[in-house]
Amino acid sequence: MQIERGVSLKPYNTFGLPAVARTLVRIETDADVRALLAHPELGRAPKFVLGGGSNIVLTRDVEQLVLKVEVRGLRLVETREDAWIVEAGAGENWHDFVTWTLEHGLPGLENMALIPGTVGAAPVQNIGAYGVELKDRFDSLDAVDLVTGRTVTLTAPMCRFGYRDSVFKHELAGKSIITRVRLRLPRPWQPVLGYLDLERKVAETGITAPDARQIYDWVCEIRRQKLPDPRLLGNAGSFFKNPVVTPEQCRDIIGRDPEIVHYPMPDGTYKLAAGWLIDACGWKGKSIGRAGVYEKQALVLVNRGGAIGAEVVTLARAIQESVYGRFGIRLEPEPVVV
């Protein structure tokens, strides 16, 4: 367990926003958590769990004890007739984990390639892209209770996954720290190609039966065309959730804006493309202070250089008001504002 004081969090959030952690503890094992809880000074302090920093907007210094999750390890746990079970430490980079699975002949995560952040943050957000969500591949995870220090194993029903949501945003928020995640990769593998951008790739290339590596390459290419590299231009990926509306709401919006991008959901509702709504309101490429809307994808807010968290929040609220004024829809941010 490493304890550090007065640590700049600018390198630890993908927006590159300035903030300082009064105290930061690096967590590499479950034992580190238990040692922390037994610490006479820090054990009872309020705690803030930090993964890859790809889903937060820092607006101030962090007074809580920052737990930087750095648990490592990648392994194939079990080969079953119907699935491979793979495990990754919560501190592993998510995209590197996806790449590792494919390099070891374990397909199933390719649609979620290049999503920023760590493995441990993936269940919290129930990350997803191009037709696949984490819950579709989830097996179980290990987490350490931040009161008792006990390691517990949670199954999918216990995680209560929703659209970019889980129990870790509600009852377990700040009460546990994820240390390992296990995913179930179905056998035989089946491609997931029902997303518009992937359908276009099939049409463009004529490859009607792509393997997992081909889908991985397509997803990486699509994401790089649409999304800026956080190392070059600070951002937190997609900033707003795609809103879900009733069939009646969808028909009403289509009646006024026939071009709106929408997707039918299994339960009869419709998911609208938040990026399209923002673009339709004229925000693409616009800025407030040093925070702006990315020129190639209106769903992404960026740090144009030297931005502070308050500028990002101001921009986000202005976009929300604009979209609500035109469409009557309230956009919900994906990142957590701290």
mmCIF file of N, CA and C in Angstrom, residues 46-115:
data_model
loop_
_atom_site.group_PDB
_atom_site.id
_atom_site.type_symbol
_atom_site.label_atom_id
_atom_site.label_comp_id
_atom_site.label_asym_id
_atom_site.label_seq_id
_atom_site.Cartn_x
_atom_site.Cartn_y
_atom_site.Cartn_z
ATOM 1 N N PRO A 46 -13.534 9.362 4.573
ATOM 2 C CA PRO A 46 -14.363 9.206 3.366
ATOM 3 C C PRO A 46 -13.477 8.886 2.168
ATOM 4 N N LYS A 47 -13.959 8.007 1.286
ATOM 5 C CA LYS A 47 -13.114 7.489 0.208
ATOM 6 C C LYS A 47 -13.710 7.760 -1.168
ATOM 7 N N PHE A 48 -12.814 7.968 -2.140
ATOM 8 C CA PHE A 48 -13.203 8.170 -3.534
ATOM 9 C C PHE A 48 -12.392 7.203 -4.389
ATOM 10 N N VAL A 49 -13.077 6.306 -5.092
ATOM 11 C CA VAL A 49 -12.405 5.283 -5.896
ATOM 12 C C VAL A 49 -12.128 5.840 -7.290
ATOM 13 N N LEU A 50 -10.868 5.758 -7.721
ATOM 14 C CA LEU A 50 -10.450 6.285 -9.022
ATOM 15 C C LEU A 50 -9.865 5.158 -9.868
ATOM 16 N N GLY A 51 -10.447 4.962 -11.056
ATOM 17 C CA GLY A 51 -9.918 3.967 -11.986
ATOM 18 C C GLY A 51 -9.041 4.647 -13.021
ATOM 19 N N GLY A 52 -9.512 4.654 -14.276
ATOM 20 C CA GLY A 52 -8.743 5.289 -15.344
ATOM 21 C C GLY A 52 -9.052 6.765 -15.507
ATOM 22 N N GLY A 53 -10.027 7.273 -14.747
ATOM 23 C CA GLY A 53 -10.360 8.692 -14.816
ATOM 24 C C GLY A 53 -11.005 9.111 -16.120
ATOM 25 N N SER A 54 -11.608 8.132 -16.832
ATOM 26 C CA SER A 54 -12.193 8.437 -18.142
ATOM 27 C C SER A 54 -13.673 8.771 -18.050
ATOM 28 N N ASN A 55 -14.211 8.776 -16.837
ATOM 29 C CA ASN A 55 -15.644 9.018 -16.695
ATOM 30 C C ASN A 55 -15.938 10.005 -15.571
ATOM 31 N N ILE A 56 -15.013 10.956 -15.381
ATOM 32 C CA ILE A 56 -15.214 11.959 -14.327
ATOM 33 C C ILE A 56 -14.900 13.355 -14.857
ATOM 34 N N VAL A 57 -15.581 14.329 -14.253
ATOM 35 C CA VAL A 57 -15.293 15.743 -14.498
ATOM 36 C C VAL A 57 -14.914 16.341 -13.150
ATOM 37 N N LEU A 58 -13.656 16.677 -12.989
ATOM 38 C CA LEU A 58 -13.165 17.211 -11.719
ATOM 39 C C LEU A 58 -13.352 18.724 -11.693
ATOM 40 N N THR A 59 -14.158 19.203 -10.741
ATOM 41 C CA THR A 59 -14.414 20.638 -10.636
ATOM 42 C C THR A 59 -13.724 21.266 -9.424
ATOM 43 N N ARG A 60 -13.050 20.434 -8.627
ATOM 44 C CA ARG A 60 -12.429 20.938 -7.392
ATOM 45 C C ARG A 60 -11.370 19.937 -6.936
ATOM 46 N N ASP A 61 -10.580 20.342 -5.934
ATOM 47 C CA ASP A 61 -9.662 19.404 -5.303
ATOM 48 C C ASP A 61 -10.478 18.348 -4.545
ATOM 49 N N VAL A 62 -9.904 17.155 -4.421
ATOM 50 C CA VAL A 62 -10.622 16.045 -3.789
ATOM 51 C C VAL A 62 -10.155 15.891 -2.346
ATOM 52 N N GLU A 63 -11.049 16.201 -1.432
ATOM 53 C CA GLU A 63 -10.727 16.109 -0.012
ATOM 54 C C GLU A 63 -10.807 14.675 0.500
ATOM 55 N N GLN A 64 -11.685 13.861 -0.129
ATOM 56 C CA GLN A 64 -11.776 12.459 0.285
ATOM 57 C C GLN A 64 -10.452 11.740 0.002
ATOM 58 N N LEU A 65 -10.281 10.611 0.645
ATOM 59 C CA LEU A 65 -9.128 9.758 0.401
ATOM 60 C C LEU A 65 -9.291 9.096 -0.963
ATOM 61 N N VAL A 66 -8.394 9.379 -1.906
ATOM 62 C CA VAL A 66 -8.496 8.833 -3.260
ATOM 63 C C VAL A 66 -7.835 7.456 -3.310
ATOM 64 N N LEU A 67 -8.609 6.454 -3.708
ATOM 65 C CA LEU A 67 -8.083 5.096 -3.869
ATOM 66 C C LEU A 67 -7.835 4.862 -5.347
ATOM 67 N N LYS A 68 -6.575 4.838 -5.741
ATOM 68 C CA LYS A 68 -6.203 4.622 -7.150
ATOM 69 C C LYS A 68 -6.069 3.123 -7.378
ATOM 70 N N VAL A 69 -6.986 2.562 -8.170
ATOM 71 C CA VAL A 69 -7.040 1.112 -8.371
ATOM 72 C C VAL A 69 -5.984 0.691 -9.394
ATOM 73 N N GLU A 70 -5.037 -0.154 -8.961
ATOM 74 C CA GLU A 70 -3.946 -0.587 -9.838
ATOM 75 C C GLU A 70 -3.746 -2.105 -9.767
ATOM 76 N N VAL A 71 -4.847 -2.833 -9.563
ATOM 77 C CA VAL A 71 -4.787 -4.303 -9.509
ATOM 78 C C VAL A 71 -4.544 -4.840 -10.917
ATOM 79 N N ARG A 72 -3.513 -5.679 -11.081
ATOM 80 C CA ARG A 72 -3.138 -6.196 -12.406
ATOM 81 C C ARG A 72 -3.482 -7.684 -12.538
ATOM 82 N N GLY A 73 -3.284 -8.193 -13.763
ATOM 83 C CA GLY A 73 -3.458 -9.618 -14.014
ATOM 84 C C GLY A 73 -4.482 -9.910 -15.090
ATOM 85 N N LEU A 74 -4.120 -10.776 -16.038
ATOM 86 C CA LEU A 74 -5.019 -11.241 -17.098
ATOM 87 C C LEU A 74 -4.895 -12.748 -17.182
ATOM 88 N N ARG A 75 -6.037 -13.470 -17.209
ATOM 89 C CA ARG A 75 -5.928 -14.930 -17.317
ATOM 90 C C ARG A 75 -7.219 -15.547 -17.830
ATOM 91 N N LEU A 76 -7.056 -16.701 -18.463
ATOM 92 C CA LEU A 76 -8.193 -17.541 -18.828
ATOM 93 C C LEU A 76 -8.500 -18.411 -17.621
ATOM 94 N N VAL A 77 -9.678 -18.239 -17.042
ATOM 95 C CA VAL A 77 -10.040 -18.959 -15.828
ATOM 96 C C VAL A 77 -10.516 -20.367 -16.139
ATOM 97 N N GLU A 78 -11.337 -20.497 -17.185
ATOM 98 C CA GLU A 78 -11.974 -21.787 -17.457
ATOM 99 C C GLU A 78 -12.435 -21.851 -18.913
ATOM 100 N N THR A 79 -12.323 -23.009 -19.501
ATOM 101 C CA THR A 79 -12.881 -23.260 -20.824
ATOM 102 C C THR A 79 -14.038 -24.231 -20.678
ATOM 103 N N ARG A 80 -15.236 -23.769 -21.003
ATOM 104 C CA ARG A 80 -16.436 -24.597 -20.929
ATOM 105 C C ARG A 80 -16.913 -24.920 -22.344
ATOM 106 N N GLU A 81 -17.854 -25.824 -22.440
ATOM 107 C CA GLU A 81 -18.399 -26.149 -23.753
ATOM 108 C C GLU A 81 -19.087 -24.946 -24.375
ATOM 109 N N ASP A 82 -19.715 -24.129 -23.547
ATOM 110 C CA ASP A 82 -20.504 -23.018 -24.074
ATOM 111 C C ASP A 82 -19.849 -21.653 -23.896
ATOM 112 N N ALA A 83 -18.681 -21.590 -23.271
ATOM 113 C CA ALA A 83 -18.082 -20.277 -23.014
ATOM 114 C C ALA A 83 -16.645 -20.385 -22.530
ATOM 115 N N TRP A 84 -15.907 -19.280 -22.741
ATOM 116 C CA TRP A 84 -14.625 -19.073 -22.069
ATOM 117 C C TRP A 84 -14.867 -18.077 -20.937
ATOM 118 N N ILE A 85 -14.291 -18.346 -19.777
ATOM 119 C CA ILE A 85 -14.356 -17.405 -18.666
ATOM 120 C C ILE A 85 -12.979 -16.773 -18.529
ATOM 121 N N VAL A 86 -12.915 -15.441 -18.702
ATOM 122 C CA VAL A 86 -11.649 -14.725 -18.611
ATOM 123 C C VAL A 86 -11.722 -13.741 -17.448
ATOM 124 N N GLU A 87 -10.558 -13.462 -16.866
ATOM 125 C CA GLU A 87 -10.503 -12.570 -15.706
ATOM 126 C C GLU A 87 -9.434 -11.509 -15.910
ATOM 127 N N ALA A 88 -9.735 -10.297 -15.445
ATOM 128 C CA ALA A 88 -8.758 -9.215 -15.504
ATOM 129 C C ALA A 88 -8.766 -8.432 -14.200
ATOM 130 N N GLY A 89 -7.578 -7.992 -13.772
ATOM 131 C CA GLY A 89 -7.479 -7.118 -12.613
ATOM 132 C C GLY A 89 -8.144 -5.788 -12.914
ATOM 133 N N ALA A 90 -8.738 -5.183 -11.891
ATOM 134 C CA ALA A 90 -9.507 -3.958 -12.089
ATOM 135 C C ALA A 90 -8.658 -2.799 -12.582
ATOM 136 N N GLY A 91 -7.352 -2.847 -12.367
ATOM 137 C CA GLY A 91 -6.488 -1.762 -12.806
ATOM 138 C C GLY A 91 -5.978 -1.906 -14.221
ATOM 139 N N GLU A 92 -6.325 -3.000 -14.892
ATOM 140 C CA GLU A 92 -5.889 -3.189 -16.275
ATOM 141 C C GLU A 92 -6.631 -2.231 -17.209
ATOM 142 N N ASN A 93 -5.955 -1.780 -18.249
ATOM 143 C CA ASN A 93 -6.581 -0.950 -19.270
ATOM 144 C C ASN A 93 -7.597 -1.787 -20.049
ATOM 145 N N TRP A 94 -8.819 -1.256 -20.210
ATOM 146 C CA TRP A 94 -9.880 -2.038 -20.849
ATOM 147 C C TRP A 94 -9.513 -2.440 -22.281
ATOM 148 N N HIS A 95 -9.066 -1.490 -23.083
ATOM 149 C CA HIS A 95 -8.758 -1.806 -24.481
ATOM 150 C C HIS A 95 -7.627 -2.828 -24.583
ATOM 151 N N ASP A 96 -6.623 -2.701 -23.718
ATOM 152 C CA ASP A 96 -5.532 -3.685 -23.724
ATOM 153 C C ASP A 96 -6.061 -5.080 -23.382
ATOM 154 N N PHE A 97 -7.034 -5.141 -22.502
ATOM 155 C CA PHE A 97 -7.659 -6.423 -22.142
ATOM 156 C C PHE A 97 -8.400 -7.009 -23.342
ATOM 157 N N VAL A 98 -9.167 -6.177 -24.051
ATOM 158 C CA VAL A 98 -9.869 -6.647 -25.254
ATOM 159 C C VAL A 98 -8.869 -7.191 -26.263
ATOM 160 N N THR A 99 -7.778 -6.454 -26.465
ATOM 161 C CA THR A 99 -6.743 -6.890 -27.410
ATOM 162 C C THR A 99 -6.140 -8.218 -26.966
ATOM 163 N N TRP A 100 -5.878 -8.361 -25.690
ATOM 164 C CA TRP A 100 -5.305 -9.600 -25.142
ATOM 165 C C TRP A 100 -6.218 -10.796 -25.399
ATOM 166 N N THR A 101 -7.517 -10.621 -25.218
ATOM 167 C CA THR A 101 -8.437 -11.747 -25.440
ATOM 168 C C THR A 101 -8.366 -12.224 -26.888
ATOM 169 N N LEU A 102 -8.327 -11.297 -27.818
ATOM 170 C CA LEU A 102 -8.279 -11.683 -29.232
ATOM 171 C C LEU A 102 -6.950 -12.338 -29.583
ATOM 172 N N GLU A 103 -5.877 -11.816 -29.010
ATOM 173 C CA GLU A 103 -4.560 -12.408 -29.275
ATOM 174 C C GLU A 103 -4.472 -13.833 -28.740
ATOM 175 N N HIS A 104 -5.301 -14.160 -27.762
ATOM 176 C CA HIS A 104 -5.310 -15.510 -27.195
ATOM 177 C C HIS A 104 -6.474 -16.346 -27.716
ATOM 178 N N GLY A 105 -7.065 -15.928 -28.840
ATOM 179 C CA GLY A 105 -8.123 -16.710 -29.468
ATOM 180 C C GLY A 105 -9.409 -16.766 -28.665
ATOM 181 N N LEU A 106 -9.731 -15.651 -27.970
ATOM 182 C CA LEU A 106 -10.910 -15.606 -27.100
ATOM 183 C C LEU A 106 -11.803 -14.446 -27.536
ATOM 184 N N PRO A 107 -12.583 -14.620 -28.598
ATOM 185 C CA PRO A 107 -13.396 -13.519 -29.119
ATOM 186 C C PRO A 107 -14.647 -13.274 -28.291
ATOM 187 N N GLY A 108 -15.237 -12.086 -28.505
ATOM 188 C CA GLY A 108 -16.481 -11.763 -27.831
ATOM 189 C C GLY A 108 -16.551 -10.339 -27.322
ATOM 190 N N LEU A 109 -15.387 -9.663 -27.187
ATOM 191 C CA LEU A 109 -15.360 -8.292 -26.678
ATOM 192 C C LEU A 109 -15.017 -7.277 -27.764
ATOM 193 N N GLU A 110 -14.854 -7.757 -29.001
ATOM 194 C CA GLU A 110 -14.336 -6.907 -30.073
ATOM 195 C C GLU A 110 -15.177 -5.650 -30.333
ATOM 196 N N ASN A 111 -16.492 -5.712 -30.137
ATOM 197 C CA ASN A 111 -17.328 -4.539 -30.369
ATOM 198 C C ASN A 111 -17.047 -3.426 -29.362
ATOM 199 N N MET A 112 -16.434 -3.780 -28.230
ATOM 200 C CA MET A 112 -16.146 -2.784 -27.192
ATOM 201 C C MET A 112 -14.684 -2.367 -27.181
ATOM 202 N N ALA A 113 -13.982 -2.567 -28.291
ATOM 203 C CA ALA A 113 -12.592 -2.137 -28.396
ATOM 204 C C ALA A 113 -12.492 -0.625 -28.296
ATOM 205 N N LEU A 114 -11.368 -0.172 -27.771
ATOM 206 C CA LEU A 114 -10.990 1.245 -27.713
ATOM 207 C C LEU A 114 -11.873 2.096 -26.797
ATOM 208 N N ILE A 115 -12.709 1.477 -25.967
ATOM 209 C CA ILE A 115 -13.410 2.250 -24.939
ATOM 210 C C ILE A 115 -12.381 2.632 -23.879
#
